[in-house]
XYZ file of C-alpha atoms in Angstrom:
760
model
C -18.785 -18.074 5.689
C -19.069 -16.852 8.796
C -19.837 -12.780 9.074
C -17.615 -10.405 11.616
C -20.114 -9.504 14.498
C -20.365 -6.855 17.285
C -19.410 -9.471 19.667
C -15.906 -9.336 18.201
C -15.834 -5.707 18.193
C -12.205 -4.600 18.027
C -11.830 -3.125 21.270
C -12.285 -6.871 22.516
C -9.014 -7.259 20.512
C -7.313 -4.025 22.520
C -8.337 -5.647 26.055
C -6.848 -9.045 24.577
C -3.594 -7.303 23.742
C -3.330 -5.340 26.999
C -3.751 -8.384 29.040
C -0.988 -10.470 30.361
C -1.352 -12.613 27.425
C -3.602 -13.843 24.493
C -5.923 -16.195 25.094
C -4.463 -18.537 22.281
C -1.283 -20.198 23.136
C -0.850 -17.467 26.099
C 1.026 -14.999 23.892
C 3.161 -12.952 25.679
C 4.145 -9.248 24.108
C 7.482 -8.785 24.952
C 9.141 -5.366 23.494
C 12.515 -4.291 23.978
C 11.202 -0.965 25.134
C 8.903 -1.991 27.806
C 8.684 -5.031 30.118
C 5.647 -6.347 28.996
C 1.604 -5.817 28.133
C -0.806 -4.742 30.432
C -3.758 -2.407 31.310
C -1.480 0.697 31.113
C 1.158 0.404 28.523
C 4.013 2.503 28.556
C 3.687 5.548 26.066
C 6.868 4.109 24.078
C 4.567 1.201 22.895
C 2.995 2.703 19.700
C 2.574 -1.042 17.979
C -0.220 -1.440 20.254
C -2.404 0.594 18.894
C -2.310 -0.955 15.455
C -5.644 -2.797 14.491
C -4.576 -5.367 11.021
C -8.537 -5.680 10.719
C -8.981 -2.041 9.761
C -9.495 -1.879 6.012
C -10.270 -5.721 6.001
C -13.982 -5.227 5.465
C -15.879 -2.927 2.951
C -13.563 -2.750 0.097
C -10.402 -1.866 2.129
C -8.690 -5.011 0.550
C -5.473 -4.649 3.398
C -3.066 -7.996 4.178
C -3.914 -9.613 7.271
C -0.672 -11.700 8.608
C 2.450 -11.553 9.857
C 5.425 -9.181 8.242
C 7.715 -6.475 9.204
C 8.503 -3.403 8.029
C 9.014 -3.207 4.273
C 9.604 -6.871 4.087
C 9.408 -9.512 1.133
C 7.596 -11.716 2.885
C 4.046 -10.914 4.002
C 3.036 -14.388 5.338
C -1.034 -14.972 6.403
C -4.052 -16.984 5.614
C -5.522 -16.840 2.139
C -9.301 -18.018 1.785
C -11.078 -19.978 -1.310
C -12.721 -16.920 -2.997
C -10.749 -15.423 -6.038
C -13.034 -12.456 -6.143
C -12.243 -8.349 -6.410
C -12.880 -8.249 -2.189
C -10.234 -11.070 -2.093
C -7.333 -9.457 -3.556
C -5.229 -9.833 -0.633
C -6.775 -13.254 -0.203
C -8.750 -12.543 3.104
C -11.612 -10.413 4.015
C -13.369 -10.133 7.249
C -16.371 -11.636 6.021
C -15.080 -15.091 5.496
C -13.191 -17.735 7.611
C -12.025 -20.099 4.877
C -8.349 -20.640 4.723
C -6.674 -23.075 2.033
C -3.484 -22.596 3.452
C -0.922 -19.947 4.738
C 1.330 -18.176 1.659
C 4.039 -16.215 1.927
C 3.407 -13.133 -0.207
C 0.277 -11.056 -0.522
C -0.696 -7.654 -1.822
C -2.503 -4.856 0.448
C -5.127 -2.919 -0.893
C -4.848 -3.250 -4.557
C -7.547 -3.747 -6.905
C -6.123 -5.952 -8.412
C -5.053 -9.650 -7.347
C -2.159 -11.227 -7.481
C 0.564 -13.937 -5.199
C -0.219 -15.460 -2.285
C 2.731 -18.118 -3.677
C 4.283 -21.113 -1.507
C 1.272 -22.049 0.588
C 1.648 -24.202 3.653
C -1.305 -25.813 5.340
C -1.259 -28.486 8.221
C -3.539 -31.515 7.817
C -4.109 -34.282 9.563
C -4.935 -37.230 7.722
C -5.494 -37.819 3.842
C -6.347 -34.758 2.007
C -7.977 -33.728 -1.723
C -5.391 -31.096 -2.993
C -8.046 -29.068 -4.439
C -8.625 -25.392 -3.705
C -12.465 -26.485 -2.633
C -15.905 -24.675 -1.771
C -17.107 -23.876 1.123
C -20.152 -26.038 0.658
C -18.319 -29.334 1.975
C -15.038 -30.370 3.520
C -14.799 -33.053 0.528
C -13.946 -30.297 -1.847
C -10.381 -29.746 -0.879
C -8.399 -29.265 1.846
C -9.408 -25.996 2.910
C -10.981 -25.688 6.502
C -12.851 -22.967 8.832
C -11.553 -20.932 11.552
C -13.226 -19.279 14.319
C -12.977 -15.468 14.471
C -12.742 -16.015 18.505
C -9.546 -18.098 17.983
C -7.506 -15.600 15.381
C -5.326 -13.357 17.422
C -2.477 -11.170 15.691
C -0.442 -7.761 16.742
C 2.256 -6.494 14.192
C 4.550 -9.080 13.015
C 2.270 -12.184 14.610
C -0.482 -13.632 13.289
C -2.891 -16.988 15.267
C -5.577 -19.199 14.216
C -7.037 -22.270 14.980
C -7.936 -24.945 12.161
C -11.693 -26.169 12.962
C -11.256 -28.980 10.645
C -7.879 -30.213 11.445
C -7.667 -29.191 15.427
C -4.273 -27.675 14.754
C -3.104 -24.457 15.650
C -1.409 -22.143 13.803
C 1.338 -19.044 15.012
C 2.980 -16.910 12.449
C 5.884 -14.916 12.578
C 8.876 -13.564 10.001
C 11.620 -11.488 9.194
C 12.097 -9.722 6.349
C 12.794 -13.054 3.762
C 11.669 -15.582 6.108
C 8.179 -16.926 7.306
C 8.419 -18.649 10.411
C 5.475 -21.199 11.069
C 4.491 -22.900 14.433
C 1.788 -25.679 13.844
C 0.378 -26.873 17.179
C -1.200 -30.549 16.399
C -3.521 -32.430 18.226
C -1.719 -34.400 20.930
C -1.300 -38.245 19.985
C -1.867 -37.378 16.024
C -1.406 -40.210 14.312
C -0.948 -38.899 10.770
C 0.337 -35.210 11.232
C 1.091 -33.890 7.847
C 2.147 -30.677 6.580
C 1.340 -29.593 3.362
C 3.257 -27.557 0.320
C 0.926 -26.481 -2.040
C 2.808 -24.773 -5.382
C -0.662 -24.346 -7.450
C -2.450 -21.976 -5.593
C -2.399 -18.119 -5.589
C -5.200 -15.254 -5.279
C -7.267 -14.099 -8.078
C -5.753 -13.460 -11.324
C -2.568 -15.501 -10.626
C -1.913 -18.500 -12.358
C 0.976 -21.342 -11.623
C 3.539 -21.894 -14.771
C 5.810 -24.532 -13.457
C 6.423 -25.837 -9.661
C 9.114 -27.662 -8.621
C 9.948 -29.571 -5.474
C 13.249 -31.279 -4.487
C 13.629 -33.132 -1.240
C 17.222 -32.527 0.319
C 16.552 -34.446 3.287
C 14.502 -35.528 5.776
C 14.070 -31.862 7.263
C 14.476 -29.705 4.191
C 12.322 -29.001 0.766
C 13.721 -26.603 -1.673
C 11.920 -25.509 -4.860
C 10.619 -23.049 -6.891
C 7.198 -21.316 -8.341
C 6.952 -19.686 -11.774
C 3.823 -18.194 -12.623
C 1.893 -15.446 -14.327
C -0.864 -12.978 -13.553
C -0.892 -9.333 -12.670
C 2.730 -9.843 -12.798
C 3.608 -11.442 -16.130
C 6.359 -13.269 -15.268
C 7.056 -13.870 -11.896
C 9.486 -16.110 -10.042
C 9.872 -17.316 -6.916
C 12.711 -19.418 -5.238
C 12.215 -21.028 -1.539
C 13.732 -23.383 0.950
C 11.845 -24.799 4.067
C 13.338 -26.368 6.755
C 11.069 -28.379 9.386
C 12.292 -28.341 13.401
C 11.056 -32.125 13.453
C 12.099 -34.958 10.310
C 9.465 -36.249 8.756
C 8.824 -39.905 8.097
C 8.218 -39.332 4.237
C 7.732 -36.827 2.041
C 5.252 -37.491 -0.738
C 5.169 -35.534 -3.744
C 2.257 -35.306 -6.071
C 0.994 -33.811 -9.582
C -2.246 -32.616 -8.182
C -3.840 -35.741 -6.650
C -1.361 -38.071 -8.052
C 1.562 -39.195 -6.205
C 4.921 -39.316 -7.925
C 7.868 -41.284 -7.548
C 11.398 -39.846 -6.586
C 12.897 -36.751 -4.457
C 12.554 -33.945 -7.583
C 9.537 -33.116 -9.290
C 8.362 -30.313 -11.770
C 4.622 -29.645 -13.060
C 1.975 -27.054 -13.155
C 0.459 -28.104 -10.362
C 2.808 -29.946 -7.851
C 1.858 -30.469 -4.484
C 4.153 -31.728 -1.211
C 3.300 -33.557 1.737
C 5.428 -33.955 4.552
C 4.136 -36.721 6.980
C 5.374 -37.123 10.473
C 2.906 -39.980 11.320
C 2.686 -40.108 14.942
C 6.078 -39.479 15.848
C 5.444 -35.577 16.845
C 4.053 -36.388 20.221
C 2.943 -33.006 22.100
C 5.906 -30.786 20.507
C 5.009 -28.452 18.149
C 6.056 -28.296 14.571
C 8.489 -25.478 13.617
C 8.766 -24.299 9.622
C 11.146 -22.072 8.203
C 10.288 -20.586 4.768
C 13.160 -18.370 3.199
C 12.338 -16.731 -0.353
C 14.646 -15.832 -2.802
C 14.152 -13.745 -6.344
C 17.097 -15.395 -7.632
C 17.472 -18.705 -6.640
C 17.497 -21.511 -4.014
C 21.156 -21.064 -3.100
C 19.965 -17.365 -2.023
C 17.171 -18.728 0.078
C 19.205 -20.627 1.878
C 21.702 -18.050 2.897
C 18.477 -15.500 3.927
C 17.887 -18.452 6.348
C 21.443 -18.261 7.745
C 21.559 -14.557 7.550
C 17.888 -13.790 9.099
C 16.716 -16.952 11.195
C 19.582 -19.627 12.136
C 17.956 -20.952 14.978
C 14.376 -22.013 15.992
C 13.519 -19.333 18.616
C 9.778 -18.839 17.446
C 9.196 -16.295 20.446
C 12.583 -14.389 19.975
C 11.437 -13.862 16.222
C 8.155 -12.880 16.785
C 9.602 -10.322 19.679
C 11.629 -9.302 17.130
C 9.385 -8.514 14.502
C 7.182 -6.336 17.077
C 9.926 -4.821 18.371
C 10.706 -3.790 14.743
C 7.212 -2.747 14.089
C 7.612 -0.161 17.044
C 10.741 0.745 16.025
C 9.109 2.357 13.040
C 5.856 3.021 14.046
C 7.601 5.284 16.764
C 8.789 7.834 14.110
C 5.554 9.624 14.863
C 4.419 9.884 18.504
C 1.282 11.311 18.767
C -0.981 12.525 21.754
C -4.222 12.546 21.641
C -7.207 11.729 24.198
C -8.914 10.367 21.430
C -8.034 6.326 21.771
C -9.977 5.395 18.484
C -7.224 8.569 16.929
C -4.741 6.425 18.110
C -5.933 3.178 16.918
C -6.461 4.669 13.547
C -3.257 6.643 12.861
C -1.410 3.774 13.839
C -3.079 1.364 12.068
C -2.313 3.802 8.999
C 1.019 4.747 9.755
C 1.612 0.272 9.655
C -0.203 0.088 6.627
C 2.119 2.825 4.686
C 5.128 0.228 5.680
C 3.949 -2.727 4.036
C 5.403 -1.680 1.136
C 7.525 -0.740 -1.340
C 8.771 -4.428 -0.132
C 12.476 -5.881 -0.322
C 13.075 -7.586 -3.706
C 16.815 -8.724 -3.126
C 18.395 -11.349 -1.220
C 20.697 -10.667 2.168
C 23.848 -10.769 -0.268
C 21.840 -7.841 -2.414
C 20.856 -10.042 -5.703
C 18.276 -9.850 -7.141
C 15.723 -10.306 -10.615
C 15.282 -7.416 -12.595
C 12.957 -5.897 -15.133
C 15.115 -7.380 -17.442
C 14.449 -10.750 -16.404
C 18.076 -11.065 -15.472
C 19.961 -11.771 -12.331
C 21.657 -8.879 -10.851
C 24.503 -9.498 -8.365
C 25.100 -7.034 -5.312
C 24.812 -3.852 -7.080
C 24.982 -1.409 -4.072
C 22.008 -0.697 -3.152
C 18.397 -2.297 -1.481
C 16.075 -3.094 -4.347
C 12.339 -2.670 -3.652
C 9.152 -3.743 -5.545
C 5.641 -2.917 -5.320
C 5.091 0.350 -6.320
C 1.671 1.283 -6.924
C 2.638 4.949 -8.125
C -0.910 5.973 -9.572
C -1.914 5.761 -6.149
C 1.221 6.552 -4.204
C 3.357 8.976 -5.198
C 0.104 11.783 -4.352
C 0.924 11.139 -0.259
C 2.978 7.598 0.816
C 5.855 8.398 -1.269
C 5.693 12.612 0.088
C 5.406 11.181 3.839
C 8.180 8.825 3.255
C 10.723 11.567 2.223
C 9.739 12.657 6.139
C 9.905 9.956 8.214
C 12.003 7.478 5.891
C 14.495 9.775 4.199
C 17.370 6.760 5.059
C 14.789 4.675 2.300
C 14.657 7.427 -0.355
C 17.945 6.968 -2.143
C 17.567 3.283 -2.586
C 14.320 3.467 -3.764
C 15.003 5.694 -6.619
C 18.075 3.828 -6.991
C 15.527 0.575 -8.040
C 13.881 3.244 -10.263
C 16.777 3.949 -12.179
C 17.926 0.263 -12.341
C 14.282 -0.519 -13.936
C 14.948 2.596 -16.306
C 18.245 1.188 -17.326
C 16.288 -2.321 -17.820
C 12.966 -1.953 -19.204
C 13.817 1.819 -20.877
C 11.771 3.473 -18.726
C 10.872 3.992 -15.429
C 8.298 2.148 -13.395
C 4.598 2.064 -13.807
C 3.167 -0.265 -11.387
C 6.186 -2.552 -10.732
C 5.454 -5.768 -9.320
C 8.230 -8.933 -8.826
C 10.274 -7.483 -11.201
C 7.550 -7.033 -13.311
C 5.943 -3.969 -15.450
C 2.352 -4.186 -15.183
C 1.808 -0.844 -16.991
C -1.460 -0.698 -14.964
C -2.579 2.797 -14.581
C -2.170 5.667 -16.683
C 0.442 8.621 -16.739
C 3.951 8.947 -15.718
C 3.767 8.642 -11.897
C 7.241 7.841 -11.196
C 8.627 10.708 -12.392
C 6.828 13.109 -9.554
C 8.415 10.409 -7.106
C 11.957 10.846 -8.871
C 11.425 14.721 -9.343
C 10.297 14.997 -5.793
C 13.373 13.285 -4.265
C 15.582 15.012 -6.340
C 13.820 18.973 -5.543
C 14.020 17.866 -1.728
C 17.573 17.504 -2.105
C 18.503 13.840 -2.176
C 21.375 12.928 -3.242
C 22.403 8.994 -2.791
C 21.811 8.515 -6.537
C 23.325 9.603 -10.235
C 21.160 12.779 -10.748
C 22.181 12.642 -14.700
C 20.638 8.917 -15.245
C 17.863 10.143 -12.788
C 16.684 13.145 -15.175
C 17.904 11.193 -18.175
C 15.198 8.260 -16.901
C 12.715 10.990 -16.330
C 12.862 12.558 -20.013
C 13.443 9.355 -21.687
C 10.145 8.328 -20.110
C 8.121 11.226 -20.896
C 8.993 11.401 -24.410
C 8.190 7.653 -25.232
C 5.528 6.978 -27.712
C 3.902 4.601 -25.825
C 0.435 4.949 -23.880
C -0.568 7.984 -25.686
C 2.544 9.781 -25.456
C 2.933 9.710 -28.757
C -0.935 11.310 -29.208
C -0.126 13.944 -26.654
C 3.276 15.328 -28.487
C 1.145 15.287 -31.561
C -1.975 17.360 -30.700
C -0.873 18.670 -27.634
C -3.715 16.362 -25.523
C -4.971 13.623 -26.331
C -8.101 13.152 -28.670
C -10.831 10.847 -26.894
C -11.370 9.226 -30.681
C -8.010 8.120 -30.784
C -7.446 7.143 -27.178
C -9.454 5.563 -24.120
C -9.381 7.625 -20.608
C -7.947 10.403 -22.920
C -8.897 13.143 -20.210
C -7.207 11.046 -17.200
C -4.515 10.212 -18.930
C -3.350 13.372 -20.175
C -3.936 15.116 -16.672
C -1.645 12.758 -15.133
C 1.058 12.885 -18.230
C 0.824 16.907 -17.525
C 1.443 16.976 -13.633
C 4.429 14.434 -14.244
C 5.697 16.774 -17.209
C 5.373 20.101 -14.698
C 7.155 17.830 -12.138
C 10.158 17.155 -14.874
C 10.040 20.986 -15.438
C 10.888 21.887 -12.125
C 14.268 19.831 -12.485
C 14.816 21.286 -15.259
C 14.768 24.842 -14.430
C 16.506 23.624 -11.395
C 19.385 22.253 -13.600
C 19.287 25.276 -15.946
C 17.952 23.312 -18.809
C 15.583 26.339 -20.221
C 14.852 24.699 -23.095
C 13.377 21.247 -21.695
C 12.024 23.363 -19.159
C 10.156 25.317 -21.593
C 8.999 22.510 -23.159
C 8.005 20.374 -20.480
C 5.761 23.230 -18.730
C 4.294 24.201 -21.856
C 3.118 20.495 -22.033
C 2.013 20.891 -18.752
C -0.464 23.377 -19.574
C -2.386 20.694 -21.605
C -5.553 20.282 -19.093
C -6.709 23.561 -20.582
C -7.546 22.048 -24.087
C -10.042 20.013 -22.455
C -11.806 22.954 -20.487
C -15.408 23.808 -21.685
C -16.416 26.948 -20.501
C -20.230 26.266 -20.974
C -20.400 23.509 -18.500
C -17.085 24.620 -16.720
C -15.526 20.824 -16.917
C -12.853 19.078 -18.379
C -14.076 17.159 -21.054
C -13.025 14.522 -23.804
C -12.119 16.367 -26.868
C -11.554 14.792 -30.132
C -8.977 15.029 -32.903
C -10.568 17.921 -34.771
C -11.332 19.553 -31.877
C -14.822 18.585 -31.159
C -16.608 17.822 -27.635
C -17.624 14.447 -26.904
C -21.621 14.054 -26.990
C -23.598 13.450 -25.107
C -21.957 14.240 -22.013
C -22.703 13.877 -18.557
C -20.899 15.117 -15.754
C -22.160 12.308 -13.120
C -21.754 9.404 -15.527
C -19.266 6.726 -15.289
C -18.152 4.092 -17.543
C -15.556 1.958 -15.958
C -12.404 2.073 -18.335
C -14.896 2.889 -21.432
C -14.905 7.063 -20.912
C -12.233 9.669 -20.867
C -12.005 8.774 -17.071
C -9.776 6.496 -15.407
C -12.095 5.510 -12.299
C -14.040 8.733 -12.233
C -16.091 11.268 -13.704
C -15.864 14.502 -14.714
C -16.782 16.419 -11.485
C -13.712 14.542 -9.917
C -11.287 15.030 -12.817
C -11.925 18.810 -13.606
C -9.714 19.628 -10.395
C -6.802 16.939 -11.345
C -4.739 20.073 -11.902
C -2.688 19.934 -8.119
C 0.611 21.970 -10.125
C -1.182 24.922 -11.493
C -4.139 25.972 -9.630
C -3.776 29.489 -10.555
C -3.954 28.518 -14.029
C -7.294 26.438 -13.605
C -8.805 29.073 -11.652
C -7.973 31.521 -14.608
C -10.070 29.058 -16.791
C -13.602 29.820 -14.399
C -13.513 33.439 -15.301
C -12.637 34.337 -11.648
C -11.607 32.993 -8.320
C -15.561 33.429 -6.873
C -16.921 30.950 -9.919
C -13.691 28.662 -9.241
C -14.753 28.559 -5.626
C -18.565 27.996 -6.391
C -17.925 25.082 -8.255
C -15.470 24.039 -5.619
C -18.425 24.303 -3.107
C -21.097 22.383 -5.143
C -18.495 19.301 -5.815
C -19.441 18.413 -2.065
C -23.226 19.022 -2.408
C -24.392 17.671 -5.814
C -25.857 14.687 -6.634
C -26.421 12.656 -9.378
C -26.066 9.083 -11.133
C -22.767 7.705 -11.498
C -25.060 4.778 -14.062
C -25.082 1.377 -13.737
C -21.682 0.888 -15.431
C -19.770 3.134 -13.086
C -16.075 1.954 -11.645
C -16.603 0.347 -7.884
C -13.561 2.826 -7.247
C -15.639 5.861 -7.295
C -16.442 5.465 -3.444
C -16.295 7.663 -0.181
C -18.269 10.476 -1.535
C -19.268 14.101 -0.281
C -21.334 15.050 -3.000
C -19.235 13.781 -5.502
C -15.816 14.291 -3.823
C -14.697 10.588 -4.242
C -12.425 9.888 -1.368
C -11.978 6.660 -1.630
C -10.087 7.179 -5.060
C -6.583 8.860 -5.232
C -7.438 11.498 -8.102
C -9.856 13.174 -5.303
C -6.878 13.163 -2.487
C -5.574 16.749 -2.914
C -8.942 18.304 -3.843
C -9.895 19.300 -0.079
C -6.472 21.653 0.302
C -7.406 23.497 -3.036
C -9.312 25.849 -0.444
C -6.061 26.382 1.676
C -4.136 27.171 -1.692
C -6.491 29.527 -2.903
C -7.344 31.881 0.371
C -9.968 30.044 2.093
C -8.341 27.632 4.216
C -11.329 27.592 6.759
C -13.131 25.403 4.155
C -9.959 23.107 4.050
C -10.391 22.530 7.772
C -14.163 22.007 7.859
C -13.645 19.170 5.194
C -10.689 17.578 6.153
C -12.142 17.238 9.871
C -15.038 15.657 8.048
C -13.234 12.974 6.138
C -10.898 12.218 8.869
C -13.786 11.557 10.978
C -16.349 9.566 8.918
C -14.677 8.401 6.513
C -12.111 6.553 8.814
C -12.633 4.426 11.737
C -11.494 2.157 13.491
C -13.755 -1.238 12.542
C -12.955 -3.540 9.469
C -14.888 -1.211 7.179
C -12.592 1.722 8.659
C -11.360 2.796 4.469
C -13.456 4.345 2.180
C -12.003 2.859 -0.652
C -9.101 0.099 -1.690
C -5.859 0.791 0.656
C -4.133 0.628 -2.840
C -0.762 0.148 -1.066
C -0.541 3.167 1.821
C -2.135 5.895 -0.094
C -5.374 5.994 1.812
C -3.714 5.510 5.026
C -0.641 8.414 3.674
C -3.325 10.773 3.945
C -4.930 10.138 6.807
C -1.482 10.197 8.379
C -0.305 13.354 6.920
C -3.633 15.178 7.118
C -3.997 14.247 10.798
C -0.927 16.194 11.409
C -2.469 19.227 9.760
C -0.573 19.236 6.332
C -0.298 17.670 2.903
C 1.696 17.927 0.030
C -0.556 19.209 -2.653
C 1.838 19.634 -5.849
C 3.467 16.251 -7.127
C 6.677 17.180 -6.405
C 8.930 20.372 -4.497
C 7.730 19.734 -1.111
C 5.153 22.639 -0.086
C 2.709 20.879 2.567
C -0.163 22.991 2.630
C -1.756 23.452 6.222
C -5.385 21.931 7.003
C -6.686 20.932 10.411
C -4.779 18.960 12.986
C -6.791 16.445 14.919
C -3.704 15.313 16.924
C -2.590 17.258 20.102
C 1.146 16.810 19.824
C 3.117 14.711 17.203
C 7.332 14.434 17.893
C 8.256 13.389 14.476
C 11.961 12.032 13.796
C 12.911 13.164 10.648
C 16.238 11.461 10.684
C 19.602 12.191 10.812
C 18.891 12.653 14.866
C 16.623 15.634 14.174
C 12.828 15.507 15.299
C 10.242 18.067 14.519
C 7.319 18.458 17.241
C 4.408 19.866 16.231
C 2.208 21.722 19.092
C -1.610 21.745 18.168
C -2.896 24.582 21.079
C -6.634 24.581 21.751
C -7.248 22.120 19.761
C -11.142 20.283 19.528
C -14.096 19.455 17.590
C -14.871 23.073 17.497
C -11.599 25.213 17.631
C -10.444 23.097 14.094
C -9.133 26.106 12.339
C -5.944 27.322 12.432
C -5.473 31.075 14.101
C -1.666 31.548 14.005
C 1.607 29.414 13.485
C 5.142 29.868 14.903
C 8.044 27.953 13.642
C 10.920 27.736 16.195
C 8.893 30.928 17.961
C 9.134 32.822 15.099
C 5.460 34.096 13.514
C 5.105 31.861 10.321
C 2.559 33.496 7.648
C 2.704 31.088 4.706
C -0.042 28.770 4.002
C 2.470 25.859 3.314
C 5.689 24.572 5.449
C 8.552 23.659 3.263
C 10.107 20.054 3.138
C 13.468 21.935 4.208
C 11.856 23.436 7.616
C 10.003 19.980 8.198
C 13.627 17.961 7.453
C 15.357 20.891 9.702
C 13.672 19.902 12.541
C 12.310 22.399 15.722
C 9.320 23.157 16.768
C 5.967 24.325 14.423
C 3.020 25.465 16.641
C -0.400 25.376 15.201
C -2.731 27.520 17.050
C -6.355 26.725 16.829
C -9.451 28.590 17.314
C -13.664 28.204 16.603
C -13.431 30.945 13.729
C -12.320 30.318 10.551
C -9.089 32.767 9.330
C -6.400 33.461 7.285
C -3.046 33.242 8.972
C -1.286 33.676 5.721
C -0.111 36.949 3.788
């Protein structure tokens, strides 16, 4: 496998992007807000700073390919390996490709999707996935990094084996392929592969139907992380094929319709294509072939590839321009806008242009008046990605909540980790409750608020996933349930979020009940060790106890240890501090988190990464911890640590993330922290101040309003906030409320070299 090296460092990509065109295929990036790409792009072009390679190395697991913001289709290469670092189907260390598939995950710790694979070839092929030791093992090909180019909404490469140039772009629901075969190719083909996916995906049933000599339709049913996934498609070719041969794996079949577990089809062009590229439009639908046809007609009726590519780029630029930052550090621009890009890959639209979608009940639902979404990595994203969305995508929040409420009606609870209409029940807690509660507390009202409250309460009162034990004991005992401490802590913070809505709605009994439950963390506090640790059903501590030790999925914590989980009480820091006996004891313990070293053990979760002492930035339960200092009167330490993380655990190389991207959460932390604030509590809208690294940001907060953050005297040394003004009035709080952010105006942060406490 070809390994990424310094000869293809990201700076080279940016030189290519700023030139008159890419070397490959003479790509010209035209967007509506600028006349062209040149060495001094206009300020309105923010998409130029996106480098999709950031996070494709290490354990970032990010998607590489073409898509539009929040689109159903993520069209890109899928490689041979099906192991943990290939959960998106792509890794920078690998230059194999089995084809170009239309659905991908980005940054997850589990692999699935990569459905509906197309592969241009020349000559007969073996329909196996293959191994990289010989081309004889399958229809795969190598490609070279030199011939790989990308920009938001566009991907291009060159298949070394078949000498075919590949360019990809998309609309929300349609993938658009451009294949440039060798001149005078005498056996050009395009293979449609309905067998292969990524990692844990397995085909159940595939169907191909030849509609005419330019159009193929079909579907793919599969199981994996999503236990019952169904996707329908229609593929239209710009050039008529001489023959379309259907196969059951490698066995040819007669007829124009065929269904099997490993169905393949080959559109055979012979030598009829000449020197003209073959274009293919592939529309997806979660509902039907007929709806896929409608999606093509609505989104991509013509064959103008360059215009589609331009529109995709413009769509990205429009969304990225919602935060316009100023900084002299070009690497910060690349990291920031790539991070912002990553926050908008998902949630993904999961309905057709007419509003139809497949629900969590397995039934097809006709237009119900909202845009349905999927890919909810909520254990990760409730922490920062959704609080960021409420600021810069307020127009989407009501649809997100409506999706969750319909999921509740269809499966009897709010989503946990929802993928392609399927509940995976992945991770612990009730992570949708903070998202729904946060929307209500922030004043969003484009959904049924009574139903929202019902959904939160019903989800919190189930008897599944340890909730029965939680209700019985007031905590979850380790001898009754695995990952007991992490599970209970997540339930507790969700309960606190629900309690705030109950209080707002005047439901005093509910408020008292859920607020009391939210204090469950106190059961786990051991005064001798000052850690939260496993407690049995008869009130005994788990022994032996090692605060450093982690046994992945087999101990009291979820992808972590006692050092990391002792701080997972973002909703009641005062209460947690009280358990330590004094503020000084609390801070001494918190200080030691960032300096202690210990053996995690051979069975430790690989997700415990990005370590500063035992603080693990590569995994989400730690993401609020740096801001605890601001919450407890020591903002200078928050500033020190936030700057350290921003500058050392994020960078603009392929391994520029310290852990899985997790569907936008890692990047959302960067975006908010670079702006100087972070919502620590799981709901309610108090964004605590940290230490901004930008000089200015103009944030489009919707409804025609903008918030300008001006950072005065900012530098590496001047990293401490000295004074804050909001709309020219002195501001003396440790946080800013969502209502002030969404109202727009000017927030001025004056920086200096000496840590101070500016708030009362």
